[in-house]
Structures are given as structure tokens and as C-alpha cells.
Amino acid sequence: MKKLLLILVLALSACAAVPNTFGTMVPGTLTSLRDGTVLPMQIEVTYGSGKITATDPRNGEVFAGTYTAMMETQVLQHSQQTFLGPQVTGQTVQTSGLATGSAVLVGNKGHVMNVTMKIQPGNPPHGFGEATDNRGQKYNLQF
């Protein structure tokens, strides 16, 4: 009975959701704004840059590329007016909760997409953006 219980616990724990780790591909979609076709896509969980892929179900074209994303930061200086003029009394660095990213996806049948996106880091990360291909077709990106 104990062995059966142990096997059952191990089997159930294997089905538990595994958190996304570096190198994991997160699913998403590129949706054509012309006809609503959904291109399944995947983006790699990394820090700064990684792989991105998509497939067009209309013609089987496979897209691949690399994205790069950076967190937006601002340095704010605090100053105080003195007899001699303003004097810096300190500074603060603020980092945005979103990273701005871009990618170029090259298809194996002649299409090329320029992608821009905003990524919210996390486990899993979430993102949205847009893409335009070399024939003028626009897409909405979400993951």
C-alpha cells in the first residue's frame, strides 16, 4: 500500500506545472490584421535576448529570429537651491516594469517581419507588440 501511495504521489507531482526557466519557449500568437489568421509563435525566456519563432498556417512558412530587449531606466537628480546656485543633493535610478524589445523574423519562403514589443518580466513573462512584414501586412503580437 505504501509503495502504491508513493507511486501515485510521484505521478501526480510529475504533472505539476513546472515554472518557466531560462531557455524555455513561451507560446504566443502573431495575428494578421488583414484577415485574422493566427500564426503560433514562441519566444525564449532569457535575460536580454533570445530566440523567437513563428509558423504561418496558410502556407507553412517558418519564421526564425532573435529578439533583444532592454529595461528602460532614468536617472533623476535631486537638487536644492543654495546661495551659490543649485547643488545636487542626490540621485535616484528608476527602472521601468517593462522592457522594450525588437526582433527581425526571417521566413523560409521570402517574408521578413520587423517586430517591436514590450515585455513584462516574470514567470512566465508576458508581452505585446506589433509586426510588419516586407509586403506591408501588419500583425498583433501577444504572449
Coordinates of N, CA and C in Angstrom, one line a residue:
M1 N 0.8 -1.2 0.0 CA 0.0 0.0 0.0 C 0.9 1.3 0.0
K2 N 2.0 1.2 0.8 CA 2.8 2.4 0.9 C 3.5 2.6 -0.5
K3 N 3.9 1.5 -1.2 CA 4.5 1.7 -2.5 C 3.5 2.3 -3.5
L4 N 2.3 1.8 -3.4 CA 1.3 2.4 -4.3 C 1.0 3.9 -4.1
L5 N 1.0 4.2 -2.8 CA 0.8 5.7 -2.5 C 2.0 6.5 -3.0
L6 N 3.2 6.0 -2.8 CA 4.4 6.7 -3.3 C 4.4 6.8 -4.8
I7 N 4.0 5.8 -5.5 CA 4.0 5.9 -7.0 C 2.9 6.9 -7.4
L8 N 1.8 6.9 -6.7 CA 0.7 7.9 -7.0 C 1.2 9.3 -6.8
V9 N 1.9 9.6 -5.7 CA 2.4 10.9 -5.4 C 3.4 11.4 -6.4
L10 N 4.3 10.5 -6.8 CA 5.3 10.8 -7.8 C 4.7 11.1 -9.2
A11 N 3.7 10.3 -9.5 CA 3.0 10.5 -10.8 C 2.3 11.9 -10.8
L12 N 1.6 12.2 -9.8 CA 0.9 13.5 -9.7 C 1.9 14.7 -9.7
S13 N 3.0 14.5 -9.0 CA 3.9 15.6 -8.9 C 4.6 15.8 -10.3
A14 N 4.7 14.8 -11.1 CA 5.3 15.0 -12.4 C 4.3 15.8 -13.3
C15 N 3.1 15.8 -13.0 CA 2.1 16.6 -13.8 C 2.0 18.0 -13.4
A16 N 2.6 18.3 -12.3 CA 2.5 19.7 -11.8 C 3.2 20.7 -12.7
A17 N 2.7 21.9 -12.7 CA 3.3 22.9 -13.6 C 4.7 23.2 -13.2
V18 N 5.6 23.2 -14.2 CA 7.0 23.5 -14.0 C 7.2 25.0 -14.4
P19 N 7.8 25.8 -13.5 CA 8.0 27.2 -13.8 C 8.9 27.3 -15.1
N20 N 8.7 28.4 -15.8 CA 9.5 28.7 -16.9 C 10.9 29.1 -16.5
T21 N 11.9 28.3 -17.0 CA 13.3 28.6 -16.7 C 14.0 29.1 -17.9
F22 N 15.2 29.7 -17.8 CA 15.9 30.2 -18.9 C 16.0 29.1 -20.0
G23 N 15.8 29.5 -21.2 CA 15.8 28.5 -22.3 C 14.4 27.9 -22.7
T24 N 13.4 28.1 -21.8 CA 12.1 27.6 -22.1 C 11.5 28.5 -23.1
M25 N 10.7 27.9 -24.0 CA 10.0 28.7 -25.1 C 8.5 28.9 -24.6
V26 N 8.1 30.1 -24.5 CA 6.8 30.5 -24.1 C 5.9 30.7 -25.3
P27 N 4.7 30.1 -25.3 CA 3.8 30.2 -26.5 C 3.2 31.6 -26.6
G28 N 2.9 32.0 -27.8 CA 2.2 33.2 -28.1 C 1.5 33.2 -29.5
T29 N 1.1 34.4 -29.9 CA 0.5 34.4 -31.2 C 0.9 35.7 -32.0
L30 N 0.9 35.6 -33.3 CA 1.0 36.8 -34.2 C -0.3 36.7 -35.0
T31 N -1.1 37.7 -34.8 CA -2.4 37.7 -35.5 C -2.4 38.7 -36.7
S32 N -2.7 38.2 -37.9 CA -2.8 39.1 -39.0 C -3.9 40.1 -38.9
L33 N -3.6 41.3 -39.1 CA -4.7 42.4 -39.0 C -5.4 42.5 -40.3
R34 N -5.0 41.8 -41.4 CA -5.7 41.8 -42.6 C -6.8 40.8 -42.7
D35 N -6.5 39.6 -42.2 CA -7.5 38.5 -42.4 C -7.8 37.7 -41.1
G36 N -7.1 38.1 -40.0 CA -7.3 37.4 -38.7 C -6.6 36.0 -38.5
T37 N -5.8 35.7 -39.5 CA -5.0 34.4 -39.4 C -4.1 34.5 -38.2
V38 N -4.1 33.4 -37.4 CA -3.3 33.4 -36.2 C -2.0 32.5 -36.5
L39 N -0.9 33.1 -36.3 CA 0.4 32.4 -36.5 C 0.9 32.1 -35.1
P40 N 0.9 30.8 -34.8 CA 1.5 30.4 -33.5 C 3.0 30.8 -33.4
M41 N 3.4 31.3 -32.3 CA 4.8 31.8 -32.1 C 5.3 31.3 -30.8
Q42 N 6.6 31.4 -30.6 CA 7.2 31.0 -29.3 C 8.4 32.0 -29.1
I43 N 8.6 32.4 -27.9 CA 9.7 33.3 -27.5 C 10.4 32.7 -26.3
E44 N 11.7 32.8 -26.4 CA 12.6 32.1 -25.4 C 12.7 33.0 -24.1
V45 N 12.6 32.3 -23.0 CA 12.7 33.0 -21.7 C 14.2 33.2 -21.5
T46 N 14.7 34.4 -21.5 CA 16.1 34.7 -21.3 C 16.2 36.0 -20.6
Y47 N 17.4 36.5 -20.5 CA 17.7 37.8 -19.9 C 18.3 38.7 -21.0
G48 N 17.6 39.5 -21.7 CA 18.2 40.4 -22.6 C 17.9 40.1 -24.1
S49 N 18.2 38.8 -24.5 CA 18.0 38.5 -25.9 C 17.8 36.9 -25.9
G50 N 17.1 36.5 -27.0 CA 16.8 35.1 -27.1 C 16.1 34.8 -28.5
K51 N 15.7 33.6 -28.7 CA 15.1 33.1 -29.9 C 13.6 33.5 -29.9
I52 N 13.1 33.7 -31.2 CA 11.7 33.9 -31.4 C 11.4 33.1 -32.7
T53 N 10.3 32.4 -32.7 CA 9.9 31.6 -33.9 C 8.4 31.8 -34.1
A54 N 8.0 31.5 -35.4 CA 6.5 31.6 -35.7 C 6.3 30.7 -36.9
T55 N 5.1 30.2 -37.1 CA 4.7 29.5 -38.3 C 3.4 30.0 -38.9
D56 N 3.4 30.2 -40.2 CA 2.2 30.7 -40.9 C 1.4 29.5 -41.4
P57 N 0.2 29.2 -40.8 CA -0.5 28.0 -41.2 C -1.1 28.1 -42.6
R58 N -1.1 29.3 -43.2 CA -1.7 29.5 -44.6 C -0.8 28.8 -45.6
N59 N 0.6 28.9 -45.4 CA 1.5 28.4 -46.4 C 2.6 27.6 -45.8
G60 N 2.6 27.4 -44.5 CA 3.7 26.6 -43.9 C 5.0 27.3 -43.7
E61 N 5.0 28.6 -44.0 CA 6.3 29.3 -43.8 C 6.7 29.3 -42.4
V62 N 8.0 29.0 -42.1 CA 8.5 29.0 -40.8 C 9.4 30.2 -40.6
F63 N 9.2 31.0 -39.6 CA 10.0 32.2 -39.3 C 10.9 32.0 -38.1
A64 N 12.1 32.5 -38.1 CA 13.0 32.4 -37.0 C 13.8 33.7 -36.9
G65 N 14.1 34.0 -35.7 CA 14.9 35.2 -35.4 C 15.4 35.3 -34.0
T66 N 16.0 36.4 -33.7 CA 16.5 36.7 -32.3 C 15.9 38.0 -31.9
Y67 N 15.4 38.1 -30.7 CA 14.9 39.4 -30.1 C 16.0 39.9 -29.1
T68 N 15.9 41.2 -28.9 CA 16.7 41.9 -27.9 C 15.8 42.8 -27.2
A69 N 15.9 42.8 -25.9 CA 15.0 43.7 -25.1 C 15.9 44.3 -23.9
M70 N 15.5 45.6 -23.6 CA 16.2 46.3 -22.5 C 15.2 47.0 -21.6
M71 N 15.5 47.0 -20.4 CA 14.7 47.7 -19.4 C 14.9 49.2 -19.6
E72 N 13.9 50.0 -19.5 CA 14.1 51.4 -19.6 C 14.4 52.0 -18.2
T73 N 15.5 52.8 -18.1 CA 15.9 53.4 -16.9 C 16.0 54.9 -17.0
Q74 N 15.8 55.6 -15.9 CA 16.0 57.0 -15.9 C 16.8 57.3 -14.6
V75 N 17.7 58.3 -14.7 CA 18.4 58.8 -13.6 C 17.9 60.2 -13.3
L76 N 17.4 60.3 -12.1 CA 16.8 61.6 -11.6 C 17.7 62.2 -10.6
Q77 N 18.1 63.5 -10.9 CA 19.0 64.2 -9.9 C 18.1 65.1 -9.1
H78 N 18.4 65.1 -7.8 CA 17.7 66.0 -6.8 C 18.6 67.1 -6.5
S79 N 18.1 68.3 -6.6 CA 19.0 69.5 -6.3 C 18.2 70.4 -5.4
Q80 N 19.0 71.2 -4.8 CA 18.5 72.2 -3.8 C 19.1 73.6 -4.1
Q81 N 18.3 74.6 -4.1 CA 18.8 75.9 -4.4 C 19.6 76.4 -3.2
T82 N 20.8 76.9 -3.5 CA 21.6 77.5 -2.4 C 22.0 78.9 -2.9
F83 N 22.7 79.6 -2.0 CA 23.2 80.9 -2.3 C 24.1 80.9 -3.5
L84 N 24.8 79.9 -3.8 CA 25.7 79.7 -4.9 C 25.1 79.1 -6.1
G85 N 23.8 78.9 -6.1 CA 23.0 78.3 -7.2 C 22.6 76.8 -6.8
P86 N 22.0 76.1 -7.8 CA 21.5 74.8 -7.4 C 22.7 73.8 -7.2
Q87 N 22.5 73.0 -6.1 CA 23.5 72.0 -5.8 C 22.8 70.6 -5.8
V88 N 23.4 69.6 -6.4 CA 22.9 68.3 -6.5 C 23.0 67.7 -5.1
T89 N 21.9 67.2 -4.6 CA 21.9 66.6 -3.2 C 21.7 65.1 -3.3
G90 N 21.5 64.5 -4.4 CA 21.4 63.1 -4.6 C 20.8 62.7 -5.9
Q91 N 20.7 61.4 -6.2 CA 20.1 61.0 -7.4 C 19.4 59.6 -7.2
T92 N 18.4 59.4 -8.0 CA 17.6 58.2 -7.9 C 17.6 57.5 -9.3
V93 N 17.8 56.2 -9.4 CA 17.6 55.5 -10.6 C 16.3 54.7 -10.6
Q94 N 15.5 55.0 -11.6 CA 14.2 54.4 -11.7 C 14.3 53.4 -12.9
T95 N 13.8 52.2 -12.7 CA 13.7 51.2 -13.8 C 12.2 50.9 -14.0
S96 N 11.9 50.9 -15.3 CA 10.5 50.6 -15.7 C 10.2 49.1 -15.4
G97 N 8.9 48.8 -15.3 CA 8.5 47.4 -15.2 C 8.3 46.7 -16.5
L98 N 8.6 47.4 -17.6 CA 8.5 46.8 -18.9 C 9.9 47.0 -19.7
A99 N 10.2 46.0 -20.4 CA 11.4 46.0 -21.3 C 10.9 46.3 -22.7
T100 N 11.6 47.1 -23.5 CA 11.3 47.4 -24.9 C 12.2 46.5 -25.7
G101 N 11.5 45.8 -26.6 CA 12.3 44.8 -27.4 C 12.0 44.9 -28.9
S102 N 12.9 44.3 -29.7 CA 12.7 44.3 -31.1 C 13.3 43.0 -31.7
A103 N 12.8 42.6 -32.8 CA 13.3 41.4 -33.5 C 13.1 41.5 -35.0
V104 N 13.8 40.7 -35.7 CA 13.6 40.5 -37.2 C 13.4 39.0 -37.3
L105 N 12.2 38.7 -37.9 CA 11.9 37.3 -38.2 C 12.0 37.0 -39.7
V106 N 12.8 36.1 -40.0 CA 13.1 35.8 -41.4 C 12.4 34.4 -41.7
G107 N 11.5 34.5 -42.7 CA 10.8 33.2 -43.1 C 11.5 32.5 -44.2
N108 N 11.2 31.2 -44.3 CA 11.9 30.3 -45.3 C 11.2 30.4 -46.6
K109 N 10.2 31.3 -46.8 CA 9.6 31.5 -48.1 C 9.6 32.9 -48.6
G110 N 10.5 33.7 -48.0 CA 10.6 35.1 -48.5 C 10.1 36.2 -47.7
H111 N 9.3 35.9 -46.7 CA 8.7 37.0 -45.9 C 9.8 37.4 -44.8
V112 N 9.8 38.6 -44.4 CA 10.6 39.1 -43.3 C 9.7 40.0 -42.5
M113 N 9.8 39.9 -41.2 CA 8.9 40.7 -40.3 C 9.8 41.5 -39.4
N114 N 9.5 42.8 -39.2 CA 10.1 43.6 -38.2 C 9.1 43.7 -37.0
V115 N 9.6 43.3 -35.9 CA 8.8 43.2 -34.7 C 9.3 44.2 -33.6
T116 N 8.3 44.8 -33.0 CA 8.6 45.7 -31.8 C 7.6 45.2 -30.7
M117 N 8.1 45.2 -29.5 CA 7.3 44.7 -28.4 C 7.7 45.3 -27.0
K118 N 6.8 45.1 -26.1 CA 7.0 45.4 -24.7 C 6.9 44.1 -23.9
I119 N 7.8 43.9 -23.0 CA 7.9 42.6 -22.3 C 7.8 42.9 -20.8
Q120 N 6.9 42.3 -20.1 CA 6.8 42.4 -18.6 C 7.6 41.1 -18.1
P121 N 8.7 41.3 -17.4 CA 9.4 40.2 -16.9 C 8.6 39.5 -15.8
G122 N 8.8 38.2 -15.7 CA 8.1 37.4 -14.7 C 8.2 35.9 -15.1
N123 N 7.5 35.2 -14.3 CA 7.4 33.7 -14.6 C 6.0 33.3 -14.7
P124 N 5.4 33.2 -15.8 CA 6.0 33.4 -17.1 C 6.0 34.9 -17.5
P125 N 6.9 35.3 -18.4 CA 6.9 36.7 -18.9 C 5.7 36.9 -19.8
H126 N 5.2 38.1 -19.9 CA 4.1 38.5 -20.8 C 4.6 39.6 -21.7
G127 N 4.0 39.7 -22.9 CA 4.4 40.7 -23.8 C 3.3 41.0 -24.8
F128 N 3.5 42.1 -25.5 CA 2.6 42.5 -26.5 C 3.4 43.4 -27.5
G129 N 2.9 43.5 -28.7 CA 3.6 44.3 -29.7 C 3.0 44.2 -31.0
E130 N 3.8 44.6 -32.0 CA 3.3 44.6 -33.4 C 4.4 44.2 -34.3
A131 N 4.0 43.7 -35.5 CA 5.0 43.4 -36.5 C 4.5 43.8 -37.9
T132 N 5.4 44.1 -38.8 CA 5.0 44.4 -40.2 C 6.0 43.6 -41.1
D133 N 5.4 43.0 -42.1 CA 6.2 42.2 -42.9 C 6.7 43.0 -44.1
N134 N 7.6 42.4 -45.0 CA 8.1 43.2 -46.1 C 7.1 43.3 -47.3
R135 N 5.9 42.9 -47.1 CA 4.8 43.1 -48.1 C 3.8 44.1 -47.5
G136 N 4.0 44.7 -46.3 CA 3.1 45.7 -45.8 C 2.0 45.1 -44.9
Q137 N 2.0 43.8 -44.7 CA 1.0 43.2 -43.8 C 1.4 43.4 -42.3
K138 N 0.4 43.8 -41.5 CA 0.6 44.1 -40.1 C 0.1 42.9 -39.2
Y139 N 0.7 42.7 -38.1 CA 0.3 41.7 -37.1 C 0.3 42.2 -35.7
N140 N -0.5 41.7 -34.9 CA -0.5 41.9 -33.5 C 0.2 40.8 -32.8
L141 N 1.1 41.1 -31.9 CA 1.8 40.0 -31.2 C 1.4 40.0 -29.7
Q142 N 1.2 38.8 -29.2 CA 0.9 38.6 -27.7 C 1.5 37.3 -27.2
F143 N 2.0 37.4 -26.0 CA 2.4 36.1 -25.4 C 2.3 36.3 -23.9

